[in-house]
Structure formats: C-alpha cells, structure tokens
PDB file of C-alpha atoms in Angstrom:
ATOM      1  CA  MET A1030    -156.528  19.336  -8.842  1.00 50.00           C
ATOM      2  CA  LYS A1031    -156.610  22.759 -10.374  1.00 57.00           C
ATOM      3  CA  PRO A1032    -156.049  23.206 -14.149  1.00 56.00           C
ATOM      4  CA  GLY A1033    -153.191  25.585 -13.393  1.00 58.00           C
ATOM      5  CA  ASP A1034    -151.339  22.837 -11.544  1.00 66.00           C
ATOM      6  CA  ASP A1035    -151.382  20.592 -14.627  1.00 69.00           C
ATOM      7  CA  VAL A1036    -149.955  23.360 -16.771  1.00 67.00           C
ATOM      8  CA  ASN A1037    -147.176  24.029 -14.287  1.00 74.00           C
ATOM      9  CA  LYS A1038    -146.329  20.354 -14.010  1.00 73.00           C
ATOM     10  CA  ARG A1039    -146.193  19.916 -17.777  1.00 75.00           C
ATOM     11  CA  ALA A1040    -143.940  22.950 -18.070  1.00 75.00           C
ATOM     12  CA  GLU A1041    -141.659  21.538 -15.354  1.00 79.00           C
ATOM     13  CA  LEU A1042    -141.634  18.143 -17.099  1.00 77.00           C
ATOM     14  CA  ASP A1043    -140.644  19.749 -20.413  1.00 77.00           C
ATOM     15  CA  ARG A1044    -137.852  21.641 -18.677  1.00 82.00           C
ATOM     16  CA  LEU A1045    -136.514  18.449 -17.098  1.00 82.00           C
ATOM     17  CA  ARG A1046    -136.645  16.645 -20.442  1.00 82.00           C
ATOM     18  CA  ARG A1047    -134.616  19.425 -22.053  1.00 82.00           C
ATOM     19  CA  GLN A1048    -132.048  19.163 -19.264  1.00 82.00           C
ATOM     20  CA  VAL A1049    -131.797  15.388 -19.691  1.00 81.00           C
ATOM     21  CA  ALA A1050    -131.367  15.812 -23.453  1.00 78.00           C
ATOM     22  CA  GLN A1051    -128.620  18.387 -22.878  1.00 79.00           C
ATOM     23  CA  LEU A1052    -126.822  16.127 -20.413  1.00 77.00           C
ATOM     24  CA  GLU A1053    -126.995  13.192 -22.809  1.00 74.00           C
ATOM     25  CA  SER A1054    -125.626  15.385 -25.593  1.00 71.00           C
ATOM     26  CA  ASP A1055    -122.740  16.526 -23.382  1.00 68.00           C
ATOM     27  CA  LEU A1056    -121.917  12.925 -22.469  1.00 68.00           C
ATOM     28  CA  ALA A1057    -121.975  11.872 -26.115  1.00 62.00           C
ATOM     29  CA  VAL A1058    -119.519  14.628 -27.007  1.00 57.00           C
ATOM     30  CA  GLY A1059    -117.240  13.581 -24.178  1.00 51.00           C
ATOM     31  CA  LYS A1060    -117.139   9.995 -25.428  1.00 52.00           C
ATOM     32  CA  GLY A1061    -116.338  10.990 -29.002  1.00 50.00           C
ATOM     33  CA  PRO A1062    -112.878  10.574 -30.526  1.00 55.00           C
ATOM     34  CA  SER A1063    -110.396  13.160 -29.325  1.00 57.00           C
ATOM     35  CA  ASP A1064    -108.043  15.021 -31.631  1.00 60.00           C
ATOM     36  CA  TRP A1065    -104.744  13.332 -30.754  1.00 65.00           C
ATOM     37  CA  THR A1066    -102.899  14.650 -33.792  1.00 70.00           C
ATOM     38  CA  PRO A1067     -99.675  16.417 -32.684  1.00 73.00           C
ATOM     39  CA  GLN A1068     -99.580  20.124 -33.351  1.00 71.00           C
ATOM     40  CA  GLY A1069     -95.861  20.103 -34.174  1.00 76.00           C
ATOM     41  CA  TYR A1070     -93.198  17.596 -35.173  1.00 82.00           C
ATOM     42  CA  TYR A1071     -94.215  14.061 -34.142  1.00 86.00           C
ATOM     43  CA  THR A1072     -90.875  13.073 -32.604  1.00 89.00           C
ATOM     44  CA  THR A1073     -91.844   9.653 -31.245  1.00 91.00           C
ATOM     45  CA  TYR A1074     -93.291   8.552 -34.565  1.00 91.00           C
ATOM     46  CA  HIS A1075     -90.222   9.644 -36.522  1.00 93.00           C
ATOM     47  CA  ILE A1076     -87.863   7.901 -34.099  1.00 95.00           C
ATOM     48  CA  LEU A1077     -89.650   4.612 -34.729  1.00 96.00           C
ATOM     49  CA  ALA A1078     -89.858   5.319 -38.461  1.00 96.00           C
ATOM     50  CA  GLY A1079     -86.135   6.059 -38.529  1.00 96.00           C
ATOM     51  CA  MET A1080     -85.406   2.677 -36.969  1.00 97.00           C
ATOM     52  CA  VAL A1081     -87.475   0.848 -39.581  1.00 97.00           C
ATOM     53  CA  LEU A1082     -85.976   2.800 -42.476  1.00 97.00           C
ATOM     54  CA  GLY A1083     -82.497   2.358 -40.999  1.00 97.00           C
ATOM     55  CA  LEU A1084     -83.020  -1.403 -41.034  1.00 97.00           C
ATOM     56  CA  ILE A1085     -83.906  -1.228 -44.735  1.00 97.00           C
ATOM     57  CA  ALA A1086     -80.911   0.972 -45.537  1.00 97.00           C
ATOM     58  CA  ALA A1087     -78.542  -1.302 -43.611  1.00 97.00           C
ATOM     59  CA  ALA A1088     -79.859  -4.327 -45.497  1.00 97.00           C
ATOM     60  CA  VAL A1089     -79.278  -2.554 -48.829  1.00 97.00           C
ATOM     61  CA  SER A1090     -75.722  -1.543 -47.893  1.00 96.00           C
ATOM     62  CA  LEU A1091     -74.967  -5.085 -46.696  1.00 96.00           C
ATOM     63  CA  ILE A1092     -76.248  -6.551 -49.970  1.00 96.00           C
ATOM     64  CA  ALA A1093     -74.085  -4.074 -51.881  1.00 94.00           C
ATOM     65  CA  ASN A1094     -71.050  -5.258 -49.915  1.00 93.00           C
ATOM     66  CA  VAL A1095     -71.888  -8.916 -50.498  1.00 93.00           C
ATOM     67  CA  ILE A1096     -72.070  -8.295 -54.257  1.00 92.00           C
ATOM     68  CA  GLY A1097     -68.873  -6.240 -54.224  1.00 90.00           C
ATOM     69  CA  SER A1098     -66.966  -8.858 -52.222  1.00 90.00           C
ATOM     70  CA  ALA A1099     -68.063 -11.623 -54.581  1.00 85.00           C
ATOM     71  CA  MET A1100     -66.969  -9.559 -57.587  1.00 87.00           C
ATOM     72  CA  PHE A1101     -63.442  -9.192 -56.175  1.00 84.00           C
ATOM     73  CA  GLY A1102     -63.132 -12.828 -55.110  1.00 86.00           C
ATOM     74  CA  LYS A1103     -63.472 -12.281 -51.377  1.00 89.00           C
ATOM     75  CA  HIS A1104     -65.724 -13.876 -48.819  1.00 89.00           C
ATOM     76  CA  PRO A1105     -69.281 -12.527 -49.314  1.00 90.00           C
ATOM     77  CA  LEU A1106     -69.393 -11.410 -45.674  1.00 91.00           C
ATOM     78  CA  GLU A1107     -65.901  -9.964 -45.624  1.00 93.00           C
ATOM     79  CA  LEU A1108     -67.187  -6.707 -44.166  1.00 93.00           C
ATOM     80  CA  ILE A1109     -68.938  -8.552 -41.331  1.00 94.00           C
ATOM     81  CA  ARG A1110     -65.803 -10.569 -40.595  1.00 93.00           C
ATOM     82  CA  VAL A1111     -63.768  -7.398 -40.316  1.00 94.00           C
ATOM     83  CA  TYR A1112     -66.348  -5.724 -38.088  1.00 93.00           C
ATOM     84  CA  LEU A1113     -66.372  -8.799 -35.846  1.00 94.00           C
ATOM     85  CA  THR A1114     -62.703  -8.216 -35.084  1.00 93.00           C
ATOM     86  CA  PHE A1115     -63.892  -5.568 -32.645  1.00 90.00           C
ATOM     87  CA  PRO A1116     -65.231  -8.090 -30.124  1.00 86.00           C
ATOM     88  CA  MET A1117     -63.350 -11.196 -31.332  1.00 89.00           C
ATOM     89  CA  GLY A1118     -59.982  -9.965 -32.485  1.00 89.00           C
ATOM     90  CA  GLU A1119     -58.030 -11.241 -35.491  1.00 90.00           C
ATOM     91  CA  ASN A1120     -59.618 -14.713 -35.291  1.00 89.00           C
ATOM     92  CA  ALA A1121     -62.793 -13.283 -36.821  1.00 91.00           C
ATOM     93  CA  LEU A1122     -60.984 -12.866 -40.139  1.00 89.00           C
ATOM     94  CA  GLU A1123     -60.688 -16.664 -40.475  1.00 89.00           C
ATOM     95  CA  MET A1124     -64.395 -17.442 -40.086  1.00 87.00           C
ATOM     96  CA  THR A1125     -66.174 -18.820 -43.142  1.00 84.00           C
ATOM     97  CA  SER A1126     -69.565 -19.713 -41.661  1.00 82.00           C
ATOM     98  CA  GLY A1127     -71.367 -20.280 -38.394  1.00 84.00           C
ATOM     99  CA  PHE A1128     -73.442 -18.549 -35.787  1.00 91.00           C
ATOM    100  CA  ALA A1129     -70.942 -15.742 -35.231  1.00 92.00           C
ATOM    101  CA  LEU A1130     -71.275 -14.521 -38.827  1.00 93.00           C
ATOM    102  CA  ALA A1131     -75.062 -14.672 -38.581  1.00 93.00           C
ATOM    103  CA  ALA A1132     -74.933 -12.729 -35.317  1.00 94.00           C
ATOM    104  CA  GLY A1133     -72.602 -10.228 -36.978  1.00 94.00           C
ATOM    105  CA  CYS A1134     -75.173  -9.625 -39.722  1.00 95.00           C
ATOM    106  CA  CYS A1135     -77.848  -9.043 -37.095  1.00 95.00           C
ATOM    107  CA  LEU A1136     -75.607  -6.599 -35.258  1.00 95.00           C
ATOM    108  CA  TYR A1137     -74.925  -4.781 -38.522  1.00 96.00           C
ATOM    109  CA  LEU A1138     -78.666  -4.423 -39.147  1.00 96.00           C
ATOM    110  CA  ALA A1139     -79.278  -3.334 -35.557  1.00 96.00           C
ATOM    111  CA  THR A1140     -76.581  -0.678 -35.909  1.00 95.00           C
ATOM    112  CA  GLY A1141     -78.331   0.520 -39.043  1.00 96.00           C
ATOM    113  CA  MET A1142     -81.592   0.818 -37.117  1.00 96.00           C
ATOM    114  CA  ILE A1143     -79.940   3.106 -34.582  1.00 96.00           C
ATOM    115  CA  GLY A1144     -78.154   5.078 -37.277  1.00 95.00           C
ATOM    116  CA  GLY A1145     -81.372   5.525 -39.215  1.00 96.00           C
ATOM    117  CA  ILE A1146     -82.899   7.651 -36.455  1.00 96.00           C
ATOM    118  CA  PRO A1147     -80.742  10.790 -36.889  1.00 96.00           C
ATOM    119  CA  PHE A1148     -80.742  10.427 -40.684  1.00 96.00           C
ATOM    120  CA  HIS A1149     -84.520  10.324 -40.901  1.00 96.00           C
ATOM    121  CA  MET A1150     -85.136  12.983 -38.277  1.00 95.00           C
ATOM    122  CA  ILE A1151     -82.757  15.442 -39.931  1.00 96.00           C
ATOM    123  CA  LEU A1152     -84.227  14.843 -43.391  1.00 95.00           C
ATOM    124  CA  SER A1153     -87.843  14.960 -42.239  1.00 92.00           C
ATOM    125  CA  ARG A1154     -87.568  17.842 -39.795  1.00 90.00           C
ATOM    126  CA  TYR A1155     -85.106  20.287 -41.293  1.00 93.00           C
ATOM    127  CA  PHE A1156     -85.177  19.446 -44.998  1.00 93.00           C
ATOM    128  CA  ASP A1157     -88.784  18.368 -45.440  1.00 89.00           C
ATOM    129  CA  ARG A1158     -89.552  20.841 -48.227  1.00 89.00           C
ATOM    130  CA  SER A1159     -86.044  21.233 -49.647  1.00 93.00           C
ATOM    131  CA  ALA A1160     -85.223  20.474 -53.255  1.00 95.00           C
ATOM    132  CA  LEU A1161     -84.090  16.962 -54.132  1.00 95.00           C
ATOM    133  CA  ALA A1162     -80.562  18.181 -54.870  1.00 96.00           C
ATOM    134  CA  VAL A1163     -80.311  19.710 -51.398  1.00 97.00           C
ATOM    135  CA  ARG A1164     -81.643  16.586 -49.733  1.00 96.00           C
ATOM    136  CA  PHE A1165     -79.223  14.438 -51.750  1.00 97.00           C
ATOM    137  CA  ALA A1166     -76.330  16.628 -50.633  1.00 97.00           C
ATOM    138  CA  VAL A1167     -77.473  16.380 -47.008  1.00 97.00           C
ATOM    139  CA  ALA A1168     -77.707  12.570 -47.194  1.00 97.00           C
ATOM    140  CA  THR A1169     -74.244  12.435 -48.783  1.00 97.00           C
ATOM    141  CA  VAL A1170     -72.681  14.659 -46.132  1.00 97.00           C
ATOM    142  CA  LEU A1171     -74.349  12.675 -43.355  1.00 97.00           C
ATOM    143  CA  GLY A1172     -73.126   9.369 -44.787  1.00 97.00           C
ATOM    144  CA  LEU A1173     -69.542  10.570 -45.182  1.00 97.00           C
ATOM    145  CA  GLY A1174     -69.670  12.277 -41.799  1.00 96.00           C
ATOM    146  CA  VAL A1175     -70.702   9.083 -40.039  1.00 95.00           C
ATOM    147  CA  TRP A1176     -67.922   7.183 -41.819  1.00 96.00           C
ATOM    148  CA  ILE A1177     -65.234   9.673 -40.819  1.00 96.00           C
ATOM    149  CA  VAL A1178     -66.403   9.911 -37.215  1.00 95.00           C
ATOM    150  CA  ASN A1179     -66.823   6.144 -36.803  1.00 93.00           C
ATOM    151  CA  PHE A1180     -63.589   5.081 -38.463  1.00 94.00           C
ATOM    152  CA  TYR A1181     -61.145   7.865 -37.698  1.00 94.00           C
ATOM    153  CA  GLY A1182     -62.744   9.523 -34.700  1.00 94.00           C
ATOM    154  CA  VAL A1183     -63.662   6.404 -32.713  1.00 94.00           C
ATOM    155  CA  LEU A1184     -62.501   3.035 -34.055  1.00 93.00           C
ATOM    156  CA  SER A1185     -58.962   4.154 -34.962  1.00 93.00           C
ATOM    157  CA  TRP A1186     -58.109   4.461 -31.261  1.00 93.00           C
ATOM    158  CA  LEU A1187     -60.840   2.499 -29.491  1.00 93.00           C
ATOM    159  CA  GLN A1188     -60.188  -0.902 -31.083  1.00 93.00           C
ATOM    160  CA  PRO A1189     -56.403  -0.821 -30.479  1.00 93.00           C
ATOM    161  CA  MET A1190     -57.024   0.230 -26.889  1.00 93.00           C
ATOM    162  CA  LEU A1191     -59.562  -2.520 -26.180  1.00 91.00           C
ATOM    163  CA  ILE A1192     -58.571  -5.377 -28.514  1.00 90.00           C
ATOM    164  CA  GLY A1193     -54.943  -4.668 -29.347  1.00 89.00           C
ATOM    165  CA  GLY A1194     -55.304  -4.245 -33.108  1.00 89.00           C
ATOM    166  CA  ASN A1195     -56.680  -1.800 -35.649  1.00 91.00           C
ATOM    167  CA  TRP A1196     -58.153  -4.273 -38.147  1.00 93.00           C
ATOM    168  CA  ILE A1197     -61.317  -2.383 -39.077  1.00 93.00           C
ATOM    169  CA  VAL A1198     -59.549   0.776 -40.205  1.00 93.00           C
ATOM    170  CA  GLU A1199     -56.676  -1.145 -41.775  1.00 92.00           C
ATOM    171  CA  LYS A1200     -58.575  -4.000 -43.441  1.00 91.00           C
ATOM    172  CA  VAL A1201     -61.503  -2.063 -44.885  1.00 91.00           C
ATOM    173  CA  PRO A1202     -60.303   0.116 -47.803  1.00 91.00           C
ATOM    174  CA  TRP A1203     -61.338   3.720 -47.361  1.00 93.00           C
ATOM    175  CA  TYR A1204     -63.342   3.722 -50.588  1.00 92.00           C
ATOM    176  CA  VAL A1205     -65.268   0.598 -49.523  1.00 93.00           C
ATOM    177  CA  ALA A1206     -66.055   2.114 -46.136  1.00 94.00           C
ATOM    178  CA  ALA A1207     -67.074   5.415 -47.708  1.00 95.00           C
ATOM    179  CA  PHE A1208     -69.227   3.706 -50.342  1.00 95.00           C
ATOM    180  CA  THR A1209     -70.935   1.559 -47.694  1.00 95.00           C
ATOM    181  CA  HIS A1210     -71.933   4.631 -45.703  1.00 96.00           C
ATOM    182  CA  LEU A1211     -72.979   6.490 -48.851  1.00 97.00           C
ATOM    183  CA  VAL A1212     -75.260   3.622 -49.893  1.00 97.00           C
ATOM    184  CA  PHE A1213     -76.811   3.741 -46.443  1.00 97.00           C
ATOM    185  CA  GLY A1214     -77.369   7.497 -46.651  1.00 97.00           C
ATOM    186  CA  TRP A1215     -78.735   7.422 -50.191  1.00 97.00           C
ATOM    187  CA  THR A1216     -81.094   4.574 -49.320  1.00 98.00           C
ATOM    188  CA  MET A1217     -82.352   6.563 -46.329  1.00 97.00           C
ATOM    189  CA  LEU A1218     -83.073   9.413 -48.726  1.00 97.00           C
ATOM    190  CA  ALA A1219     -84.852   7.117 -51.180  1.00 96.00           C
ATOM    191  CA  VAL A1220     -87.177   5.635 -48.539  1.00 96.00           C
ATOM    192  CA  ASP A1221     -87.531   8.764 -46.419  1.00 93.00           C
ATOM    193  CA  GLN A1222     -91.062   9.493 -47.629  1.00 90.00           C
ATOM    194  CA  TRP A1223     -92.199   6.087 -46.393  1.00 92.00           C
ATOM    195  CA  GLY A1224     -91.641   7.240 -42.832  1.00 90.00           C
ATOM    196  CA  ARG A1225     -93.459  10.566 -42.961  1.00 85.00           C
ATOM    197  CA  PHE A1226     -96.352  11.148 -40.599  1.00 81.00           C
ATOM    198  CA  VAL A1227     -99.525  12.177 -42.426  1.00 74.00           C
ATOM    199  CA  PRO A1228    -102.295  13.484 -40.099  1.00 69.00           C
ATOM    200  CA  PRO A1229    -105.592  11.574 -40.529  1.00 62.00           C
ATOM    201  CA  ALA A1230    -107.501  14.699 -41.579  1.00 52.00           C
ATOM    202  CA  TYR A1231    -104.936  15.507 -44.273  1.00 48.00           C
ATOM    203  CA  ALA A1232    -104.954  11.899 -45.480  1.00 48.00           C
ATOM    204  CA  ALA A1233    -108.752  11.990 -45.776  1.00 45.00           C
ATOM    205  CA  GLU A1234    -108.567  15.216 -47.795  1.00 46.00           C
ATOM    206  CA  ARG A1235    -106.039  13.713 -50.210  1.00 47.00           C
ATOM    207  CA  THR A1236    -108.167  10.583 -50.632  1.00 48.00           C
ATOM    208  CA  ALA A1237    -111.295  12.642 -51.325  1.00 47.00           C
ATOM    209  CA  ALA A1238    -109.431  14.788 -53.849  1.00 48.00           C
TER     210      ALA A1238
END
C-alpha cells in the first residue's frame, strides 16, 4: 500500500466523522424543546382561565346573597329558590332543603363559569394596561349590562312564555339583582390577574431579577 493511499483514507475518514458529527448535531436540535409560546393573545388559555375565575366570582356573589338573605330574615338560598322557578315553577319557592336546592347552587356556579369567560377576556385583552379606575368602570358596566340583558331582555318574556309566570323578575328586587351582578363583576376584576398568561421566558426573567 502506498503512503499516499493512507493519507487519502485518513482525510476521507476525517471528512466522514465531521459529517456524522454534523448530522448528530442537527438531530439534537430537532429533538430540543420547541417555542410553543403564542405570538399574540392566547385565546384558549384565557377561555379556561375565565371559567375558573367565573366559578370563584359566582361563589363570592352567592355567599354575599346568603349573608344578605340571613340578615333580612329570609331563607339563605332565597336567590336559588327564585332562580329555580325557571324550570320548576312556583313550587320552587316553597323548598327549604333537598337535592334540588343543591343542584340549583351547582347550576348557579356553572352559569358563573360561563359568564366569567367574556368578563375575563374583555378585561385581559382590551383593558390589560388600563388604569384601575378604568378597569373598575368596565367591570361595573359589564355587571350591570349582564343584569339588564338577563332580567329585562330575556327572562322578563322567556319565563312567562315557557313556565307561565314571571317570578324571577318579580321576586328578586332590582337592587338585589343589580348588587349580585356587581359583586360578580367586581370579583372578576379582583382576581383577573390570577388568570393572566405569563410566557415562560418572561417568567424566568422576572424570577432572575
């Protein structure tokens, strides 16, 4: 074997080793963690966050109603009894305990979960950097708006048409209904920051700082 052949073979072997090293490097990069962070508003995340925060806000508003009802000598779940007249009619007003009242509480919380989605998305998307006074005004308007639409835009005609009575609008004083929705809106404002999406890179920077 000629000396020149050894040199050529070693050079070829070095070239092949460099190619293998490059291929292994490319494969390692491909297996690394990808940047999944959304470039814009993370809609899916905020929908789920709105449901969780809505559950909290509904629980707070329900507790406020329980306390208020007890203060005025009424059944602690008077609001739930009145709301249950929608599927059950006037008989719901006579309930004092039982599964139906428990189910009514669950339905109230579930409604809050659904209602929390638009509240949170509006506050987090359009008023993210607004002053607290502006955000408070937005939460107040949203709470009152939901009350007016629900009670006088929907329930005032839907319940009489389906059930034959208008107990919700008639039995719940307007100030109680308005206060209930305001408590929900203000609670959503208070816990809104809990549902914000913080990109991992930004969270790491804040931790390091």
